[in-house]
Each structure stands twice: as structure tokens, then as C-alpha cells.
């Protein structure tokens, strides 16, 4: 089943992200320019209507993009997402959201 995260960052996390991440950061620029909702349309046929929810395909796409941009492995990008605030903001994860080790 296609899983979608809410994409909402609460006010507290938004204030932290705004203060700590420079406005000219590459991921901030990318997020302002590109609407990643096209990923849902491309991937919808690959998800069943039954079963447990998957990881949001936009999150997976953004993880792959960050791997490419920063020359990281699957494990490295997930590990850095646990500690890098810019990565969390780009993925629209709040500070208290759990990041799982996933196989990309």
C-alpha cells in the first residue's frame, strides 16, 4: 500500500530549521524549485492496494537524490539523515521522527 507522509513540519521544527539552515543551502534551493509530487504519479502502479503502508516514495526519491549529490552510500545517507538538520528539513521530517535503516 502506498504510504504518504503528511509533509507538514510543525511550527517548533520550522523555526529551528529556519534559524539553523542557510537560505542558500543547496537542498533548500532544490526544495523551493521542484515539486516532488510527480513521484506519486510515476510510482502509483508499483504499489498494491492491500498490505501495510510503504515508505513514502518521495522520501525514497529524495534520499537517492541526496546520495547522488553528496556521493553517499545507502547507509551513509540514512545515517546522516539522523543527525543532519538540512537533510531532515529536505525530507520534511520533524526532529523527533524516527529514521529507519532502509534498503534503497
PDB file of N, CA and C in Angstrom, residues 28-87:
ATOM      1  N   UNK A  28      17.754  23.479   0.239  1.00  0.00           N
ATOM      2  CA  UNK A  28      16.683  24.470   0.391  1.00  0.00           C
ATOM      3  C   UNK A  28      16.294  25.020  -0.975  1.00  0.00           C
ATOM      4  N   UNK A  29      17.286  25.310  -1.804  1.00  0.00           N
ATOM      5  CA  UNK A  29      17.020  25.812  -3.152  1.00  0.00           C
ATOM      6  C   UNK A  29      16.262  24.779  -3.988  1.00  0.00           C
ATOM      7  N   UNK A  30      16.698  23.533  -3.921  1.00  0.00           N
ATOM      8  CA  UNK A  30      16.043  22.458  -4.683  1.00  0.00           C
ATOM      9  C   UNK A  30      14.593  22.306  -4.236  1.00  0.00           C
ATOM     10  N   UNK A  31      14.369  22.327  -2.919  1.00  0.00           N
ATOM     11  CA  UNK A  31      13.021  22.133  -2.387  1.00  0.00           C
ATOM     12  C   UNK A  31      12.080  23.269  -2.790  1.00  0.00           C
ATOM     13  N   UNK A  32      12.614  24.475  -2.925  1.00  0.00           N
ATOM     14  CA  UNK A  32      11.780  25.610  -3.341  1.00  0.00           C
ATOM     15  C   UNK A  32      11.428  25.545  -4.822  1.00  0.00           C
ATOM     16  N   UNK A  33      12.312  24.992  -5.628  1.00  0.00           N
ATOM     17  CA  UNK A  33      12.128  24.999  -7.084  1.00  0.00           C
ATOM     18  C   UNK A  33      11.309  23.805  -7.575  1.00  0.00           C
ATOM     19  N   UNK A  34      11.539  22.624  -6.999  1.00  0.00           N
ATOM     20  CA  UNK A  34      10.948  21.391  -7.532  1.00  0.00           C
ATOM     21  C   UNK A  34       9.787  20.918  -6.665  1.00  0.00           C
ATOM     22  N   UNK A  35       8.680  20.621  -7.314  1.00  0.00           N
ATOM     23  CA  UNK A  35       7.539  19.987  -6.665  1.00  0.00           C
ATOM     24  C   UNK A  35       7.671  18.482  -6.899  1.00  0.00           C
ATOM     25  N   UNK A  36       7.965  17.746  -5.845  1.00  0.00           N
ATOM     26  CA  UNK A  36       8.251  16.316  -5.968  1.00  0.00           C
ATOM     27  C   UNK A  36       6.996  15.443  -6.013  1.00  0.00           C
ATOM     28  N   UNK A  37       5.825  16.027  -6.097  1.00  0.00           N
ATOM     29  CA  UNK A  37       4.604  15.227  -6.127  1.00  0.00           C
ATOM     30  C   UNK A  37       4.486  14.383  -7.396  1.00  0.00           C
ATOM     31  N   UNK A  38       5.269  14.698  -8.427  1.00  0.00           N
ATOM     32  CA  UNK A  38       5.251  13.888  -9.653  1.00  0.00           C
ATOM     33  C   UNK A  38       5.677  12.447  -9.380  1.00  0.00           C
ATOM     34  N   UNK A  39       6.413  12.224  -8.324  1.00  0.00           N
ATOM     35  CA  UNK A  39       6.887  10.881  -7.979  1.00  0.00           C
ATOM     36  C   UNK A  39       5.709   9.962  -7.672  1.00  0.00           C
ATOM     37  N   UNK A  40       4.657  10.485  -7.037  1.00  0.00           N
ATOM     38  CA  UNK A  40       3.481   9.669  -6.728  1.00  0.00           C
ATOM     39  C   UNK A  40       2.826   9.146  -8.002  1.00  0.00           C
ATOM     40  N   UNK A  41       2.717   9.990  -8.995  1.00  0.00           N
ATOM     41  CA  UNK A  41       2.089   9.597 -10.258  1.00  0.00           C
ATOM     42  C   UNK A  41       2.921   8.525 -10.966  1.00  0.00           C
ATOM     43  N   UNK A  42       4.227   8.696 -10.961  1.00  0.00           N
ATOM     44  CA  UNK A  42       5.109   7.742 -11.630  1.00  0.00           C
ATOM     45  C   UNK A  42       5.088   6.375 -10.952  1.00  0.00           C
ATOM     46  N   UNK A  43       5.009   6.361  -9.625  1.00  0.00           N
ATOM     47  CA  UNK A  43       5.154   5.104  -8.877  1.00  0.00           C
ATOM     48  C   UNK A  43       3.841   4.437  -8.479  1.00  0.00           C
ATOM     49  N   UNK A  44       2.706   5.055  -8.724  1.00  0.00           N
ATOM     50  CA  UNK A  44       1.441   4.521  -8.208  1.00  0.00           C
ATOM     51  C   UNK A  44       1.127   3.106  -8.683  1.00  0.00           C
ATOM     52  N   UNK A  45       1.537   2.732  -9.880  1.00  0.00           N
ATOM     53  CA  UNK A  45       1.249   1.395 -10.402  1.00  0.00           C
ATOM     54  C   UNK A  45       2.101   0.297  -9.751  1.00  0.00           C
ATOM     55  N   UNK A  46       3.122   0.681  -9.018  1.00  0.00           N
ATOM     56  CA  UNK A  46       4.017  -0.294  -8.396  1.00  0.00           C
ATOM     57  C   UNK A  46       3.621  -0.649  -6.965  1.00  0.00           C
ATOM     58  N   UNK A  47       2.545  -0.055  -6.475  1.00  0.00           N
ATOM     59  CA  UNK A  47       2.109  -0.296  -5.109  1.00  0.00           C
ATOM     60  C   UNK A  47       0.755  -0.985  -5.097  1.00  0.00           C
ATOM     61  N   UNK A  48       0.612  -1.980  -4.232  1.00  0.00           N
ATOM     62  CA  UNK A  48      -0.633  -2.716  -4.081  1.00  0.00           C
ATOM     63  C   UNK A  48      -1.621  -1.896  -3.251  1.00  0.00           C
ATOM     64  N   UNK A  49      -2.887  -2.218  -3.374  1.00  0.00           N
ATOM     65  CA  UNK A  49      -3.919  -1.548  -2.579  1.00  0.00           C
ATOM     66  C   UNK A  49      -4.094  -2.202  -1.209  1.00  0.00           C
ATOM     67  N   UNK A  50      -3.468  -3.358  -1.008  1.00  0.00           N
ATOM     68  CA  UNK A  50      -3.588  -4.069   0.265  1.00  0.00           C
ATOM     69  C   UNK A  50      -2.208  -4.201   0.894  1.00  0.00           C
ATOM     70  N   UNK A  51      -2.187  -4.515   2.182  1.00  0.00           N
ATOM     71  CA  UNK A  51      -0.935  -4.693   2.888  1.00  0.00           C
ATOM     72  C   UNK A  51      -0.593  -3.473   3.721  1.00  0.00           C
ATOM     73  N   UNK A  52       0.556  -3.537   4.362  1.00  0.00           N
ATOM     74  CA  UNK A  52       0.935  -2.397   5.191  1.00  0.00           C
ATOM     75  C   UNK A  52       1.513  -1.279   4.326  1.00  0.00           C
ATOM     76  N   UNK A  53       1.517  -0.094   4.880  1.00  0.00           N
ATOM     77  CA  UNK A  53       1.974   1.067   4.125  1.00  0.00           C
ATOM     78  C   UNK A  53       3.472   1.002   3.878  1.00  0.00           C
ATOM     79  N   UNK A  54       3.848   1.513   2.724  1.00  0.00           N
ATOM     80  CA  UNK A  54       5.256   1.571   2.357  1.00  0.00           C
ATOM     81  C   UNK A  54       5.874   2.865   2.879  1.00  0.00           C
ATOM     82  N   UNK A  55       7.160   2.980   2.684  1.00  0.00           N
ATOM     83  CA  UNK A  55       7.828   4.253   2.925  1.00  0.00           C
ATOM     84  C   UNK A  55       7.414   5.180   1.797  1.00  0.00           C
ATOM     85  N   UNK A  56       7.203   6.427   2.112  1.00  0.00           N
ATOM     86  CA  UNK A  56       6.764   7.413   1.132  1.00  0.00           C
ATOM     87  C   UNK A  56       7.747   7.434  -0.051  1.00  0.00           C
ATOM     88  N   UNK A  57       7.257   7.243  -1.286  1.00  0.00           N
ATOM     89  CA  UNK A  57       8.151   7.217  -2.444  1.00  0.00           C
ATOM     90  C   UNK A  57       8.893   8.532  -2.677  1.00  0.00           C
ATOM     91  N   UNK A  58       8.322   9.644  -2.252  1.00  0.00           N
ATOM     92  CA  UNK A  58       9.022  10.928  -2.386  1.00  0.00           C
ATOM     93  C   UNK A  58      10.245  10.941  -1.470  1.00  0.00           C
ATOM     94  N   UNK A  59      10.098  10.399  -0.274  1.00  0.00           N
ATOM     95  CA  UNK A  59      11.229  10.307   0.649  1.00  0.00           C
ATOM     96  C   UNK A  59      12.332   9.437   0.035  1.00  0.00           C
ATOM     97  N   UNK A  60      11.945   8.302  -0.537  1.00  0.00           N
ATOM     98  CA  UNK A  60      12.936   7.423  -1.176  1.00  0.00           C
ATOM     99  C   UNK A  60      13.630   8.125  -2.339  1.00  0.00           C
ATOM    100  N   UNK A  61      12.861   8.865  -3.139  1.00  0.00           N
ATOM    101  CA  UNK A  61      13.428   9.598  -4.268  1.00  0.00           C
ATOM    102  C   UNK A  61      14.410  10.667  -3.780  1.00  0.00           C
ATOM    103  N   UNK A  62      14.011  11.394  -2.744  1.00  0.00           N
ATOM    104  CA  UNK A  62      14.891  12.436  -2.209  1.00  0.00           C
ATOM    105  C   UNK A  62      16.156  11.841  -1.585  1.00  0.00           C
ATOM    106  N   UNK A  63      16.019  10.683  -0.935  1.00  0.00           N
ATOM    107  CA  UNK A  63      17.204  10.015  -0.391  1.00  0.00           C
ATOM    108  C   UNK A  63      18.183   9.652  -1.508  1.00  0.00           C
ATOM    109  N   UNK A  64      17.653   9.132  -2.609  1.00  0.00           N
ATOM    110  CA  UNK A  64      18.509   8.790  -3.756  1.00  0.00           C
ATOM    111  C   UNK A  64      19.153  10.041  -4.348  1.00  0.00           C
ATOM    112  N   UNK A  65      18.410  11.134  -4.405  1.00  0.00           N
ATOM    113  CA  UNK A  65      18.956  12.392  -4.902  1.00  0.00           C
ATOM    114  C   UNK A  65      20.091  12.888  -4.008  1.00  0.00           C
ATOM    115  N   UNK A  66      19.907  12.798  -2.701  1.00  0.00           N
ATOM    116  CA  UNK A  66      20.964  13.220  -1.769  1.00  0.00           C
ATOM    117  C   UNK A  66      22.183  12.309  -1.873  1.00  0.00           C
ATOM    118  N   UNK A  67      21.954  11.015  -2.090  1.00  0.00           N
ATOM    119  CA  UNK A  67      23.079  10.095  -2.308  1.00  0.00           C
ATOM    120  C   UNK A  67      23.923  10.560  -3.489  1.00  0.00           C
ATOM    121  N   UNK A  68      23.251  10.907  -4.568  1.00  0.00           N
ATOM    122  CA  UNK A  68      23.946  11.349  -5.779  1.00  0.00           C
ATOM    123  C   UNK A  68      24.672  12.679  -5.548  1.00  0.00           C
ATOM    124  N   UNK A  69      23.974  13.640  -4.966  1.00  0.00           N
ATOM    125  CA  UNK A  69      24.552  14.976  -4.782  1.00  0.00           C
ATOM    126  C   UNK A  69      25.761  14.977  -3.851  1.00  0.00           C
ATOM    127  N   UNK A  70      25.705  14.155  -2.808  1.00  0.00           N
ATOM    128  CA  UNK A  70      26.758  14.162  -1.792  1.00  0.00           C
ATOM    129  C   UNK A  70      27.660  12.930  -1.848  1.00  0.00           C
ATOM    130  N   UNK A  71      27.527  12.131  -2.901  1.00  0.00           N
ATOM    131  CA  UNK A  71      28.364  10.923  -3.082  1.00  0.00           C
ATOM    132  C   UNK A  71      28.337  10.032  -1.838  1.00  0.00           C
ATOM    133  N   UNK A  72      27.145   9.634  -1.430  1.00  0.00           N
ATOM    134  CA  UNK A  72      26.961   8.823  -0.235  1.00  0.00           C
ATOM    135  C   UNK A  72      26.411   7.453  -0.597  1.00  0.00           C
ATOM    136  N   UNK A  73      26.658   6.491   0.277  1.00  0.00           N
ATOM    137  CA  UNK A  73      26.041   5.171   0.119  1.00  0.00           C
ATOM    138  C   UNK A  73      24.662   5.193   0.768  1.00  0.00           C
ATOM    139  N   UNK A  74      23.923   4.093   0.605  1.00  0.00           N
ATOM    140  CA  UNK A  74      22.600   3.992   1.229  1.00  0.00           C
ATOM    141  C   UNK A  74      22.701   4.185   2.740  1.00  0.00           C
ATOM    142  N   UNK A  75      23.619   3.482   3.342  1.00  0.00           N
ATOM    143  CA  UNK A  75      23.775   3.561   4.790  1.00  0.00           C
ATOM    144  C   UNK A  75      24.223   4.947   5.236  1.00  0.00           C
ATOM    145  N   UNK A  76      25.123   5.560   4.483  1.00  0.00           N
ATOM    146  CA  UNK A  76      25.616   6.883   4.860  1.00  0.00           C
ATOM    147  C   UNK A  76      24.513   7.935   4.804  1.00  0.00           C
ATOM    148  N   UNK A  77      23.683   7.894   3.766  1.00  0.00           N
ATOM    149  CA  UNK A  77      22.632   8.912   3.650  1.00  0.00           C
ATOM    150  C   UNK A  77      21.609   8.753   4.771  1.00  0.00           C
ATOM    151  N   UNK A  78      21.273   7.534   5.152  1.00  0.00           N
ATOM    152  CA  UNK A  78      20.327   7.317   6.249  1.00  0.00           C
ATOM    153  C   UNK A  78      20.970   7.730   7.573  1.00  0.00           C
ATOM    154  N   UNK A  79      22.235   7.397   7.756  1.00  0.00           N
ATOM    155  CA  UNK A  79      22.943   7.767   8.973  1.00  0.00           C
ATOM    156  C   UNK A  79      23.031   9.291   9.124  1.00  0.00           C
ATOM    157  N   UNK A  80      23.345   9.964   8.043  1.00  0.00           N
ATOM    158  CA  UNK A  80      23.445  11.430   8.096  1.00  0.00           C
ATOM    159  C   UNK A  80      22.080  12.080   8.263  1.00  0.00           C
ATOM    160  N   UNK A  81      21.043  11.447   7.762  1.00  0.00           N
ATOM    161  CA  UNK A  81      19.695  11.988   7.949  1.00  0.00           C
ATOM    162  C   UNK A  81      19.323  11.989   9.426  1.00  0.00           C
ATOM    163  N   UNK A  82      19.883  11.058  10.187  1.00  0.00           N
ATOM    164  CA  UNK A  82      19.608  11.013  11.615  1.00  0.00           C
ATOM    165  C   UNK A  82      20.206  12.212  12.339  1.00  0.00           C
ATOM    166  N   UNK A  83      21.264  12.807  11.787  1.00  0.00           N
ATOM    167  CA  UNK A  83      21.955  13.880  12.504  1.00  0.00           C
ATOM    168  C   UNK A  83      22.013  15.218  11.761  1.00  0.00           C
ATOM    169  N   UNK A  84      21.844  15.239  10.452  1.00  0.00           N
ATOM    170  CA  UNK A  84      21.946  16.486   9.684  1.00  0.00           C
ATOM    171  C   UNK A  84      20.576  17.151   9.581  1.00  0.00           C
ATOM    172  N   UNK A  85      20.493  18.353  10.084  1.00  0.00           N
ATOM    173  CA  UNK A  85      19.213  19.064  10.092  1.00  0.00           C
ATOM    174  C   UNK A  85      18.764  19.419   8.685  1.00  0.00           C
ATOM    175  N   UNK A  86      19.666  19.773   7.809  1.00  0.00           N
ATOM    176  CA  UNK A  86      19.293  20.125   6.425  1.00  0.00           C
ATOM    177  C   UNK A  86      18.685  18.918   5.713  1.00  0.00           C
ATOM    178  N   UNK A  87      19.216  17.732   5.959  1.00  0.00           N
ATOM    179  CA  UNK A  87      18.653  16.518   5.359  1.00  0.00           C
ATOM    180  C   UNK A  87      17.236  16.289   5.866  1.00  0.00           C
TER     181      UNK A  87
END
